[in-house]
N, CA, C and O atoms as a DFTB+ gen file, in Angstrom:
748 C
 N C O
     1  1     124.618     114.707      65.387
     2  2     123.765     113.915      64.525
     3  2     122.370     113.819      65.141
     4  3     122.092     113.193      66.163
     5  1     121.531     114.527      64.378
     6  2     119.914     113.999      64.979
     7  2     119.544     112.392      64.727
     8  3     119.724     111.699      63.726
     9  1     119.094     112.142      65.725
    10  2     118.438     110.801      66.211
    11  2     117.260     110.397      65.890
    12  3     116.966     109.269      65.495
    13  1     116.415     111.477      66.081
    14  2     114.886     111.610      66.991
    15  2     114.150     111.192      65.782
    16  3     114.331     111.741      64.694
    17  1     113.101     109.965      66.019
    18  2     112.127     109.580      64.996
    19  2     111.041     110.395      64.677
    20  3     111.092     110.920      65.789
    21  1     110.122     110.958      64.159
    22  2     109.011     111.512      64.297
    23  2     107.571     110.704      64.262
    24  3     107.242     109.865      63.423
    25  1     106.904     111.105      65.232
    26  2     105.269     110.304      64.914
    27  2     104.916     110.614      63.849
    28  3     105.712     111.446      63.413
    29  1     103.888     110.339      62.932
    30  2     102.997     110.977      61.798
    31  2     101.926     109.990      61.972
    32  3     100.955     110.743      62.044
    33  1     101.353     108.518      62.113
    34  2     100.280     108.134      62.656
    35  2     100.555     107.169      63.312
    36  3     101.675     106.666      63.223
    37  1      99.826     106.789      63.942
    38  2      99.461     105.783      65.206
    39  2      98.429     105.251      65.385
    40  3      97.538     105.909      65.922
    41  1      98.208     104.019      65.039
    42  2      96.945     102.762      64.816
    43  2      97.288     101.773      66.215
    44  3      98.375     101.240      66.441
    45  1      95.739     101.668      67.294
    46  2      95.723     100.812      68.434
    47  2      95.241      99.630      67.363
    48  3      94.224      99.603      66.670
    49  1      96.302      98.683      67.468
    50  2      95.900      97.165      67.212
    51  2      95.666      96.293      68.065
    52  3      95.672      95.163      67.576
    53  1      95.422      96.341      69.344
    54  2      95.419      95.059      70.557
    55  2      94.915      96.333      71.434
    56  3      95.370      97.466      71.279
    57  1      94.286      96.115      72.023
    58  2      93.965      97.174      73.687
    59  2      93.697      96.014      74.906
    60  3      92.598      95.613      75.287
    61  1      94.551      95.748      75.220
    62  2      94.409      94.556      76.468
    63  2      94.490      95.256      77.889
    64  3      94.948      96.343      78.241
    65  1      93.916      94.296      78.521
    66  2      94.089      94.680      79.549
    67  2      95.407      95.233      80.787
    68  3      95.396      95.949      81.788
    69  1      96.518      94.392      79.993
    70  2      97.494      95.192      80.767
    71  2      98.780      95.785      79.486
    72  3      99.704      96.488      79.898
    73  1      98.727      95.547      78.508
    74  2      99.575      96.107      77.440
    75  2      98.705      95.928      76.613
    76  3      97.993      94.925      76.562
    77  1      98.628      97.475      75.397
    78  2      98.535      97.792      74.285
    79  2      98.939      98.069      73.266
    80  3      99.885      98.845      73.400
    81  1      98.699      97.816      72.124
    82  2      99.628      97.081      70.894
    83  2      99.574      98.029      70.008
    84  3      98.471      98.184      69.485
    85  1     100.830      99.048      69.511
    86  2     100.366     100.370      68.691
    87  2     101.332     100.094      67.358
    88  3     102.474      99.698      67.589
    89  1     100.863     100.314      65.780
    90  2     101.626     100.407      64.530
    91  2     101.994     101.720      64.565
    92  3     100.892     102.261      64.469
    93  1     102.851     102.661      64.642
    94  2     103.366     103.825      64.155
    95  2     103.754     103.834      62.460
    96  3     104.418     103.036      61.797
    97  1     103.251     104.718      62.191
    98  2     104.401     105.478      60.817
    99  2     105.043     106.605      61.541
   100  3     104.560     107.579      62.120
   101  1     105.937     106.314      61.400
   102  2     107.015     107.267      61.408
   103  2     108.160     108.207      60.502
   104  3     108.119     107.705      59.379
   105  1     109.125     109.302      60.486
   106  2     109.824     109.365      59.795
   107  2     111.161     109.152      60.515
   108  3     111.102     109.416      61.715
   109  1     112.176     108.797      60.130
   110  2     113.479     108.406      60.263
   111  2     114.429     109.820      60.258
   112  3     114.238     110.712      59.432
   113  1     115.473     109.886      61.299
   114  2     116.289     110.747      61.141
   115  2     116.496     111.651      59.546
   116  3     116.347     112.827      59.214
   117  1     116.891     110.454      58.873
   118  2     116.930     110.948      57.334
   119  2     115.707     111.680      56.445
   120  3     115.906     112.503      55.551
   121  1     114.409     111.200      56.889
   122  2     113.836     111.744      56.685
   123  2     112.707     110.674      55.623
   124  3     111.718     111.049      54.993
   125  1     113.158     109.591      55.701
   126  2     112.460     108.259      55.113
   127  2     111.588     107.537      56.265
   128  3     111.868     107.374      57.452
   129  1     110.388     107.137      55.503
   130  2     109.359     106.492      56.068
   131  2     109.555     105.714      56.499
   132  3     110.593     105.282      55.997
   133  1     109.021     104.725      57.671
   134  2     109.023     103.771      58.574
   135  2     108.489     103.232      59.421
   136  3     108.385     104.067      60.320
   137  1     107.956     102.104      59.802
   138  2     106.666     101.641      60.974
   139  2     107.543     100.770      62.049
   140  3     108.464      99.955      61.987
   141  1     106.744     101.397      63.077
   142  2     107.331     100.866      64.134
   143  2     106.123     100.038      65.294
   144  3     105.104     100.687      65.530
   145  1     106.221      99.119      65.743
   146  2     105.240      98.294      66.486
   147  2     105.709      98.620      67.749
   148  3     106.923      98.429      67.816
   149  1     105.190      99.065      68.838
   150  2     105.434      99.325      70.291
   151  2     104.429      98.874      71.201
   152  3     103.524      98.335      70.565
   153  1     104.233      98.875      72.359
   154  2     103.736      98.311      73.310
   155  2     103.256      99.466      74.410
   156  3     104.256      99.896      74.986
   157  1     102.138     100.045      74.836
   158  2     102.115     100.570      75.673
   159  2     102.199      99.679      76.688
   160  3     101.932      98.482      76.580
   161  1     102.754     100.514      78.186
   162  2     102.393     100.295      79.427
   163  2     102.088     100.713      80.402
   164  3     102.025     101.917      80.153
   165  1     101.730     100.537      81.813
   166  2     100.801     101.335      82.327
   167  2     102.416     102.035      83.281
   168  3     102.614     103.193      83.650
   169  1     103.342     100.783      83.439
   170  2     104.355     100.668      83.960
   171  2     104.397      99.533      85.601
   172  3     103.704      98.542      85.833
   173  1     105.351     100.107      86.379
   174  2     105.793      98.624      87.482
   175  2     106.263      99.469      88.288
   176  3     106.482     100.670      88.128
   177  1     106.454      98.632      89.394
   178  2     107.606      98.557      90.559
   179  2     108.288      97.563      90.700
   180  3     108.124      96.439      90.224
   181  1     109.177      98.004      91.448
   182  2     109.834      96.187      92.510
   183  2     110.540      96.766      93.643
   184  3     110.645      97.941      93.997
   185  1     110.832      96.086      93.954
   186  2     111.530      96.393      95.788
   187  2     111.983      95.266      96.088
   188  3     111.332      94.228      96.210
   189  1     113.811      95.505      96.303
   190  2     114.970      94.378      97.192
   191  2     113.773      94.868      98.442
   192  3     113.117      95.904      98.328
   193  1     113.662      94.046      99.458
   194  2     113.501      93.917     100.485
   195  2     114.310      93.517     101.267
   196  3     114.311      92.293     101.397
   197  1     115.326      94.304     102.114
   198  2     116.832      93.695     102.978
   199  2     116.331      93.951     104.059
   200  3     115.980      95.073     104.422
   201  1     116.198      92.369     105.035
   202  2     116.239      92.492     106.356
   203  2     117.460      92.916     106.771
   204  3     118.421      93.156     106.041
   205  1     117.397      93.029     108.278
   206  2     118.340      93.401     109.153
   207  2     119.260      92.736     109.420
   208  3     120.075      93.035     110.293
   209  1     119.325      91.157     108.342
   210  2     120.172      90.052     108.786
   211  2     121.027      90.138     106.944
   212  3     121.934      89.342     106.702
   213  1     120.725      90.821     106.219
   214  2     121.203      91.309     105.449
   215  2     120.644      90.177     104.260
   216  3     121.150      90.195     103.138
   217  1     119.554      89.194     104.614
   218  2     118.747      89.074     103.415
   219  2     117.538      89.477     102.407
   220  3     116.996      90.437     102.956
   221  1     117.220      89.345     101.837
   222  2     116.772      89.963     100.513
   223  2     114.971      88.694     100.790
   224  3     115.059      87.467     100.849
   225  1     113.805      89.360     100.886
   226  2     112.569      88.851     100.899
   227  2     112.101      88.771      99.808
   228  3     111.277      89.598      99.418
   229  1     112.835      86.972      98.481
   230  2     112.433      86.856      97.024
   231  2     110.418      86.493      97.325
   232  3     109.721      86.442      98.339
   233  1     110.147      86.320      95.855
   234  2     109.348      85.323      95.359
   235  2     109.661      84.380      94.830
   236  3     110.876      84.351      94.634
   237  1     108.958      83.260      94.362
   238  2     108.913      82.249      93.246
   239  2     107.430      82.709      92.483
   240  3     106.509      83.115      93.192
   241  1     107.322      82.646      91.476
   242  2     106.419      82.906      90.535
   243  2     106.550      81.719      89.360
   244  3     107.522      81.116      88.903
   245  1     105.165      81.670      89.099
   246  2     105.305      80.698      87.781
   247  2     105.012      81.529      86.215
   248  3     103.822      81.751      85.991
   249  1     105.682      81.837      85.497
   250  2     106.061      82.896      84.704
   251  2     105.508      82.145      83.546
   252  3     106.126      81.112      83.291
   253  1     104.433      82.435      82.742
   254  2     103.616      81.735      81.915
   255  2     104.289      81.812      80.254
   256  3     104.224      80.793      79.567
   257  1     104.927      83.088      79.683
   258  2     105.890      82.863      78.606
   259  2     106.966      81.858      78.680
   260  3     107.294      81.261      77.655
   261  1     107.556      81.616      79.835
   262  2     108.565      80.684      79.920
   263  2     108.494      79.559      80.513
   264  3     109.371      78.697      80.555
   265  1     107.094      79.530      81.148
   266  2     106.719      77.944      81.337
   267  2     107.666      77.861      82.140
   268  3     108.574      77.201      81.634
   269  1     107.986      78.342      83.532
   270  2     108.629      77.791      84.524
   271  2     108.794      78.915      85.612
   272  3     108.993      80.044      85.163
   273  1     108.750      78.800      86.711
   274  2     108.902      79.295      88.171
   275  2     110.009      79.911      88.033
   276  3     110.959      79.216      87.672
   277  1     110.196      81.059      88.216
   278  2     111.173      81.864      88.606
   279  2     110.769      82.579      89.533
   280  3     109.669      83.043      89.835
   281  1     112.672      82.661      90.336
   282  2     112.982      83.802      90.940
   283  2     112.903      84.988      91.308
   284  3     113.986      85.465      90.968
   285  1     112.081      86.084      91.976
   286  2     112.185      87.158      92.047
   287  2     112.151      88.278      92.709
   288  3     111.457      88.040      93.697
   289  1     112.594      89.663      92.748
   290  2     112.077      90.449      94.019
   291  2     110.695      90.809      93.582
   292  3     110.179      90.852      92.465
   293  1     110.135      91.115      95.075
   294  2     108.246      91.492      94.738
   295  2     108.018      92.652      93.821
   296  3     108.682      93.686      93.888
   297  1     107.189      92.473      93.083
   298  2     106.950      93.613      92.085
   299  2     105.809      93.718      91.296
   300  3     105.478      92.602      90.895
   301  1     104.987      94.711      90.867
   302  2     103.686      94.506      90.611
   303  2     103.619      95.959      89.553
   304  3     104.306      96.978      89.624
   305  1     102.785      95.689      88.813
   306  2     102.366      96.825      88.000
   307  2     101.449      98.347      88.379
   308  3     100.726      98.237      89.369
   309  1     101.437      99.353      87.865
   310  2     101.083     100.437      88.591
   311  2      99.259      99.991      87.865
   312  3      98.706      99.284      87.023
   313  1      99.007     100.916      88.836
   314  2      96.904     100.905      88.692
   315  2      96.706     101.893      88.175
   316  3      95.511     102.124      87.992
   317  1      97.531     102.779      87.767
   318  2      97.344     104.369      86.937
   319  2      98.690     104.480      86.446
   320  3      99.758     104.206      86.993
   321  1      98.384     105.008      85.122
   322  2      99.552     106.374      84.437
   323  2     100.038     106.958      85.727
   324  3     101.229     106.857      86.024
   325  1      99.295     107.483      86.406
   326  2      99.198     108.932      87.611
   327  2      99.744     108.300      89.028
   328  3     100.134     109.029      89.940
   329  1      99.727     106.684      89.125
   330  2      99.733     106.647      90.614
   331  2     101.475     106.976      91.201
   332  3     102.538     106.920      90.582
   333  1     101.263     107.220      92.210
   334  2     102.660     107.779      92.827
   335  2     103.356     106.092      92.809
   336  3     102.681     105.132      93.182
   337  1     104.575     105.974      92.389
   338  2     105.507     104.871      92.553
   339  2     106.004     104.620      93.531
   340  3     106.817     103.698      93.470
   341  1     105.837     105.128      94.576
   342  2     105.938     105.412      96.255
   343  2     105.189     104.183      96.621
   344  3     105.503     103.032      96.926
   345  1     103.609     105.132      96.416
   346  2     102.851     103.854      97.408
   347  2     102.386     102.760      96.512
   348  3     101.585     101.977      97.024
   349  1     102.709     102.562      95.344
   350  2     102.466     101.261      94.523
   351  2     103.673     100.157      95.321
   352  3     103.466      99.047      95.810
   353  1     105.011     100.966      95.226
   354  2     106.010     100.020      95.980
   355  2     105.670      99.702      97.307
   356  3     105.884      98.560      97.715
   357  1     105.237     100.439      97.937
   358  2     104.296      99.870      99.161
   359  2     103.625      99.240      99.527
   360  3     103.845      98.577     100.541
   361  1     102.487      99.183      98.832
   362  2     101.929      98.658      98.071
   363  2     101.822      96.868      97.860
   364  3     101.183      95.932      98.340
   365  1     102.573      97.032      97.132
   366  2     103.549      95.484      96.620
   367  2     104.134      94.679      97.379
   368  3     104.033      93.455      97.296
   369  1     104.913      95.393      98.326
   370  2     105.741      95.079      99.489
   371  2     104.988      94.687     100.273
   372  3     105.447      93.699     100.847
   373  1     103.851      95.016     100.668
   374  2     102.971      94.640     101.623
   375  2     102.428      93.340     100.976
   376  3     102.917      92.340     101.500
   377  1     101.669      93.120     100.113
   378  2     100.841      92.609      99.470
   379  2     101.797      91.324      99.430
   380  3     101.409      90.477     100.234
   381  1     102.920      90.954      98.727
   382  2     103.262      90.226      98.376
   383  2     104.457      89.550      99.626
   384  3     105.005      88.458      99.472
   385  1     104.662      90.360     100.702
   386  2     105.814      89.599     101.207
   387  2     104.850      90.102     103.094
   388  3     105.468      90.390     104.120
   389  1     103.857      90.065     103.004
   390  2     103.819      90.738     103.914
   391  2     104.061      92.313     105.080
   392  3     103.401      92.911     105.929
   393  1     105.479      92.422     104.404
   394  2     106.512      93.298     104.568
   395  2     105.719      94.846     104.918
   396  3     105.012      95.308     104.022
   397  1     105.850      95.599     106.189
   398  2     106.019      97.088     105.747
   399  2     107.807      97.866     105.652
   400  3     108.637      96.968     105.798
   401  1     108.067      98.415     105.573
   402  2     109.203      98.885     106.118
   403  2     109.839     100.564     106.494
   404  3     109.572     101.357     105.591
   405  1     110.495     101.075     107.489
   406  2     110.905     102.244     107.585
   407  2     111.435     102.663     106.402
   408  3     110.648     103.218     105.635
   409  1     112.005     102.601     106.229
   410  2     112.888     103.365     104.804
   411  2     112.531     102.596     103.573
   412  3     112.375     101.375     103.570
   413  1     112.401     103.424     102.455
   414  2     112.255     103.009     101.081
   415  2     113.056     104.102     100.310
   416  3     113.035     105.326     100.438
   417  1     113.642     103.439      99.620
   418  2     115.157     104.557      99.079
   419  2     114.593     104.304      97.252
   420  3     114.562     103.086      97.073
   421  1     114.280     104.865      96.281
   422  2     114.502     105.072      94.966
   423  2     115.973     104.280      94.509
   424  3     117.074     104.560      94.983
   425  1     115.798     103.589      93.828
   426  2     117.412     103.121      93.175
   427  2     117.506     103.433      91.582
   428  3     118.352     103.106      90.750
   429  1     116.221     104.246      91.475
   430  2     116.336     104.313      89.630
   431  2     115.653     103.369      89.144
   432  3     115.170     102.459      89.818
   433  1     115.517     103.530      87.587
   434  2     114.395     103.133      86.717
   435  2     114.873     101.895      85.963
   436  3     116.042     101.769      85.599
   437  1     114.478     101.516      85.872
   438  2     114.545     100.005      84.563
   439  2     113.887     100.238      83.649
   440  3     112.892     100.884      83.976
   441  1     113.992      99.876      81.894
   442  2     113.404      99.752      80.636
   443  2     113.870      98.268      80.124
   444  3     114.887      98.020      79.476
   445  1     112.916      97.378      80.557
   446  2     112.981      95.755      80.147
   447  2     113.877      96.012      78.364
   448  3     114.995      96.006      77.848
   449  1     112.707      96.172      78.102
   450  2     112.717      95.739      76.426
   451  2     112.481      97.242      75.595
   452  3     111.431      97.321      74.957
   453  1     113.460      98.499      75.573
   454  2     112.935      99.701      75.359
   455  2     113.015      99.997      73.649
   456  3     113.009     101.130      73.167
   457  1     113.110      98.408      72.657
   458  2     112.728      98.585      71.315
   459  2     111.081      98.620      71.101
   460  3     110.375      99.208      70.283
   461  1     110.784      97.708      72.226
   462  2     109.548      97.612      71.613
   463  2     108.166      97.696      73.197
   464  3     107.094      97.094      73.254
   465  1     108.611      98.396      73.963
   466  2     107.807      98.418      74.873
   467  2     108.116      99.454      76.125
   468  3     109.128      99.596      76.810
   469  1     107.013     100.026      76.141
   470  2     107.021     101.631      76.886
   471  2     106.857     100.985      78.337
   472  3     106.242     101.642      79.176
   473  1     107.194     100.167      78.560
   474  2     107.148      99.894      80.704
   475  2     108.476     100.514      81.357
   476  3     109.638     100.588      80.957
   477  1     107.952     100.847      82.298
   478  2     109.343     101.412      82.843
   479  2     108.781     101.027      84.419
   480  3     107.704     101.125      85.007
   481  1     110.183     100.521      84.753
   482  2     110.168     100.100      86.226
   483  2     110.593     100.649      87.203
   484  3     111.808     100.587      87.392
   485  1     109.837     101.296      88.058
   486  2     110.363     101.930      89.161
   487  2     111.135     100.991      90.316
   488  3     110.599     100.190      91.082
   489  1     112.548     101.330      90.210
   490  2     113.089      99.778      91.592
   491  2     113.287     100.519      93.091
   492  3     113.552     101.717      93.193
   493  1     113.148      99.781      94.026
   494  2     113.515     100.650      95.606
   495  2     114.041      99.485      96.345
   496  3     113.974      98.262      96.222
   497  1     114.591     100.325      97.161
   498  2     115.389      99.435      98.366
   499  2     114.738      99.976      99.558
   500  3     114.741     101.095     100.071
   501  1     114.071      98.649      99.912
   502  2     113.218      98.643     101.372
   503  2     114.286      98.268     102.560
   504  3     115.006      97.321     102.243
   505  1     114.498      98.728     103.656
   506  2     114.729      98.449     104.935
   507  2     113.726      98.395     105.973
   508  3     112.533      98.558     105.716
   509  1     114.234      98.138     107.319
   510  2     113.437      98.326     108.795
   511  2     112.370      97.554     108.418
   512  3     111.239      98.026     108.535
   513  1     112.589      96.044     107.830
   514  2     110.996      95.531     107.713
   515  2     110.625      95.388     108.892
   516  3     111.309      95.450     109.914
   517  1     108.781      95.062     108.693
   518  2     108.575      94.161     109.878
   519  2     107.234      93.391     109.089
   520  3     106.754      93.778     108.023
   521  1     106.849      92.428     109.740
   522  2     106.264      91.642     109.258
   523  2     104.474      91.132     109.876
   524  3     104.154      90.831     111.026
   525  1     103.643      91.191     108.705
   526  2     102.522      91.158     109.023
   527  2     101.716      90.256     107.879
   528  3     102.457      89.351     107.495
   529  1     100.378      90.232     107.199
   530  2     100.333      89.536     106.619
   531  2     100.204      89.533     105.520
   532  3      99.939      90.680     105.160
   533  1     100.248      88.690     104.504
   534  2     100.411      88.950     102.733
   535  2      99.041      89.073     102.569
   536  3      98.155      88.804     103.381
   537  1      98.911      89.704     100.931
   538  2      97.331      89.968     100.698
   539  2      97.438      89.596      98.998
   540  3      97.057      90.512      98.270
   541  1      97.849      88.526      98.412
   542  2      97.990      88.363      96.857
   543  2      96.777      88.561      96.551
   544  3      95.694      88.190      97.003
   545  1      97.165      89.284      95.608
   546  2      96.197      89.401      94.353
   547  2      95.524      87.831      93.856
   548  3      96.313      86.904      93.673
   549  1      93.811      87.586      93.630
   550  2      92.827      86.609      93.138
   551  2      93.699      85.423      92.589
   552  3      93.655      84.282      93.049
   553  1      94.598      85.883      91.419
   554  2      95.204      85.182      90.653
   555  2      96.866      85.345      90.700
   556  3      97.500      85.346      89.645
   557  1      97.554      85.487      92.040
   558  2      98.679      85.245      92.296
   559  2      99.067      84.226      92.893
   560  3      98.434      84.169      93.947
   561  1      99.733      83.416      92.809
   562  2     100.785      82.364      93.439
   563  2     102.303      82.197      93.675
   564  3     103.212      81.721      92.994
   565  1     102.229      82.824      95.012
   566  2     103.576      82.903      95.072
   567  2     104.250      81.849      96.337
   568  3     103.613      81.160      97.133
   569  1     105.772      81.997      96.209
   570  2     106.251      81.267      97.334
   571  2     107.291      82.276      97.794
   572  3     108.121      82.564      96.932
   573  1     107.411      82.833      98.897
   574  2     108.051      84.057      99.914
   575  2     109.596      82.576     100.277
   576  3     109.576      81.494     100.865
   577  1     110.405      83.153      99.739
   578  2     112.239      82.699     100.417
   579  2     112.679      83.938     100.821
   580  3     112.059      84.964     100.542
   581  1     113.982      83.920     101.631
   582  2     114.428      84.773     102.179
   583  2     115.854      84.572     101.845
   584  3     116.213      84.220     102.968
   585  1     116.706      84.542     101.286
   586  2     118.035      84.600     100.573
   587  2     119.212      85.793     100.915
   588  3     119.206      86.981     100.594
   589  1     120.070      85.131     101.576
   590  2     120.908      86.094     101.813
   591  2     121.850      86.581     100.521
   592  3     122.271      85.898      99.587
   593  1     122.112      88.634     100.919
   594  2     122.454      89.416      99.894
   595  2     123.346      88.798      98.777
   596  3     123.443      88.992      97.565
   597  1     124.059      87.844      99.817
   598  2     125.623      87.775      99.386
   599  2     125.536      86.838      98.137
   600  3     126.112      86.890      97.050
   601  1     124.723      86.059      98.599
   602  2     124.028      84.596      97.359
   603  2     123.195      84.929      96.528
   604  3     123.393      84.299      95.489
   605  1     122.422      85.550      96.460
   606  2     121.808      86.482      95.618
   607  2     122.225      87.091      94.564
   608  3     121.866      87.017      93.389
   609  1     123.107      87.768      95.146
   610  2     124.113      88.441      94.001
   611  2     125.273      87.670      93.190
   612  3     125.699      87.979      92.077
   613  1     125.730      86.480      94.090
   614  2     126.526      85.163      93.173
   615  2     125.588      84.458      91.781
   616  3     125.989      84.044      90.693
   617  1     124.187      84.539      92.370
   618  2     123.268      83.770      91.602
   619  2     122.749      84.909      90.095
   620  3     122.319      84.758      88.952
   621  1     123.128      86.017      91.006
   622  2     122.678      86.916      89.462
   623  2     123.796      87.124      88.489
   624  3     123.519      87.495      87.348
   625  1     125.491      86.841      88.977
   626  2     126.760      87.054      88.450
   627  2     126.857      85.585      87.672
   628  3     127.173      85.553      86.482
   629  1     126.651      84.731      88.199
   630  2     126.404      83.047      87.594
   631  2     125.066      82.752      87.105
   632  3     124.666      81.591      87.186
   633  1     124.259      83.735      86.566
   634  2     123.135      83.656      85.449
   635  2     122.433      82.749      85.889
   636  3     122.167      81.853      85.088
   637  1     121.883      82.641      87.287
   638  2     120.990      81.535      88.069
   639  2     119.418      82.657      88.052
   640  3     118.224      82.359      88.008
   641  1     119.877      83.518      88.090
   642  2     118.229      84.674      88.096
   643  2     118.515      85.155      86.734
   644  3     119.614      85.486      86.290
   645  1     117.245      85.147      86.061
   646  2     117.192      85.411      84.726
   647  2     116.457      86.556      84.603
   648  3     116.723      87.147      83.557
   649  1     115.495      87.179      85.392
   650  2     114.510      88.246      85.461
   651  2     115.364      89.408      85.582
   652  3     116.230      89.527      86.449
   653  1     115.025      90.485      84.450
   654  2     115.855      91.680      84.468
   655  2     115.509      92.462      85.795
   656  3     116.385      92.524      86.658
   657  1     114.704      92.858      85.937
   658  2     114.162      93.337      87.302
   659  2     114.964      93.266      88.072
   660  3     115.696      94.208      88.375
   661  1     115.016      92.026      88.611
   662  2     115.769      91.437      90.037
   663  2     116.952      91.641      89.789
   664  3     117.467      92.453      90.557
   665  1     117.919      91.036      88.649
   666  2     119.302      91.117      88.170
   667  2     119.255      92.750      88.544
   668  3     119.509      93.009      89.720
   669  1     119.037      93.566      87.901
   670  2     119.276      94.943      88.241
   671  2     119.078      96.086      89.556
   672  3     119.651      97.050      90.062
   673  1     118.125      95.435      89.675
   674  2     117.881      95.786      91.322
   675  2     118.721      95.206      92.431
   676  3     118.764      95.923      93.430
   677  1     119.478      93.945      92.499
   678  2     120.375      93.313      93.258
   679  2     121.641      93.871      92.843
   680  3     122.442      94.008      93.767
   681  1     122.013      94.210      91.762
   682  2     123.528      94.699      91.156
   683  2     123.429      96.360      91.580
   684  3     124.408      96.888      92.108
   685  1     122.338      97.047      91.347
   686  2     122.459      98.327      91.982
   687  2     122.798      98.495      93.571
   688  3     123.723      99.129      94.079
   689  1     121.442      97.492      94.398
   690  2     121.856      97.237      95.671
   691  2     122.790      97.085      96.178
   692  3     123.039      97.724      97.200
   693  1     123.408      96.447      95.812
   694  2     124.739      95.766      96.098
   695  2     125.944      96.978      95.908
   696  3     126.706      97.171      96.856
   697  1     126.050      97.568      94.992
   698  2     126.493      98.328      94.693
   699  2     126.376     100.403      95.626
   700  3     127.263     101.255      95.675
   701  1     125.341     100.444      96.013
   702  2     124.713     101.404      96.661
   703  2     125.462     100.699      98.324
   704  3     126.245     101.084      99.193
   705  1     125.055     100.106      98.177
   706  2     125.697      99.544      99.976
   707  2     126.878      99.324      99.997
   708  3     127.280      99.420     101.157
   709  1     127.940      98.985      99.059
   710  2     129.423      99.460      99.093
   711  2     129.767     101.278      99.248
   712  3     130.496     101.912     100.010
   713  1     128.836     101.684      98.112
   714  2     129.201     102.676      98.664
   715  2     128.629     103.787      99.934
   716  3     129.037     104.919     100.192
   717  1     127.772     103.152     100.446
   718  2     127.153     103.451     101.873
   719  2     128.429     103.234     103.039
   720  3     128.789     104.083     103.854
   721  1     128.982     101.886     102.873
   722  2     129.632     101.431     103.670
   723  2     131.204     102.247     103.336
   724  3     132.253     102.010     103.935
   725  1     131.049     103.053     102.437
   726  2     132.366     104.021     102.212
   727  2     132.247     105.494     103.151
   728  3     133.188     106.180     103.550
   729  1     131.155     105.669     103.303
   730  2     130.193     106.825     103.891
   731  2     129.610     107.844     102.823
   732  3     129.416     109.026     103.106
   733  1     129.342     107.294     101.564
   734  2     128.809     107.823     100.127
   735  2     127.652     107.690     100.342
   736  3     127.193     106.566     100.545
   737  1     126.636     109.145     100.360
   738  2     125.762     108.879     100.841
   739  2     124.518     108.097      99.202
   740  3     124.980     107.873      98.083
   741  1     123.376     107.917      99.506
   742  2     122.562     106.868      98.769
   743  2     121.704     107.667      98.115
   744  3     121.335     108.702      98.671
   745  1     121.274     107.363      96.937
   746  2     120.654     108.054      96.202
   747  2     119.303     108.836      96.675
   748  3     118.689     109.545      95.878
């Protein structure tokens, strides 16, 4: 069964500074007309940060759609289409937790909301931190906790972290280090 929608036009309604707001016409598998509203993005990172004591280096953020502080691992949006997701996660890690670290492992991609918005999140698992100093961004406010793996992952199974990001990046983690600890090697 074909799937695949087709473009036929595309109207910028919003051009903001960090998402842009596009009307499509489209045609439908069948072959009937249809508009679709999407979201460009430039895209993200995030990074578990696991010390050597086997906790996880969160944030607190005050999250302005939901009017309340949440939970999260560090994570920041890319500065280009083009920039390498490498050193953006680097990047981030630094910036926001202080953090450099030896190893940075790829854990795969995230798509928040993939009806209506083109972000895609690059996630990594940082090791070998060490610690130096944070550099937030003008208009960041954060608060650096340090939460061990094990609680972390109770809190994302008991719907205490609500941020897809983190939920998915801690359930992969978690998951990648069982099977590390099998001798399966890591992505």
């Amino acid at each position: 069964m074909e799937l695949t929608e087709k473009k036929v036009n595309s109207r910028l309604i919003f051009d903001g500074k960090v998402v842009h707001l596009y009307v499509d016409d489209i045609t439908l598998p069948d072959g009937k007309p249809a508009t679709r509203e999407h979201i460009k993005h430039v895209g993200a990172v995030c990074v578990v940060p696991l010390t050597d004591k086997d906790e996880v280096i969160c944030v607190k953020q005050y999250r302005y759609p939901f009017s309340q502080v949440l939970l999260e691992i560090p994570a920041g949006k890319l500065d280009s289409y083009d920039e390498d997701p490498v050193e953006a996660a680097l990047r981030e890690l630094r910036e926001e937790t202080g953090a450099v670290c030896e190893s940075l492992v790829s854990i795969g991609q995230y798509y928040p909301s993939p009806a209506i918005l083109g972000e895609r999140i690059h996630m990594f698992l940082a090791r070998g931190l060490s610690f130096g100093k944070t550099d937030f961004d003008e208009d960041e406010f954060l608060e650096i906790v340090k939460i061990p793996l094990s609680e972390l992952y109770e809190r994302v199974l008991d719907g205490k972290i609500r941020d897809g990001k983190t939920q998915t990046a801690i359930l992969k983690t978690v998951g990648l280090l069982q099977r590390e600890a099998k001798g399966e090697v890591l992505l």
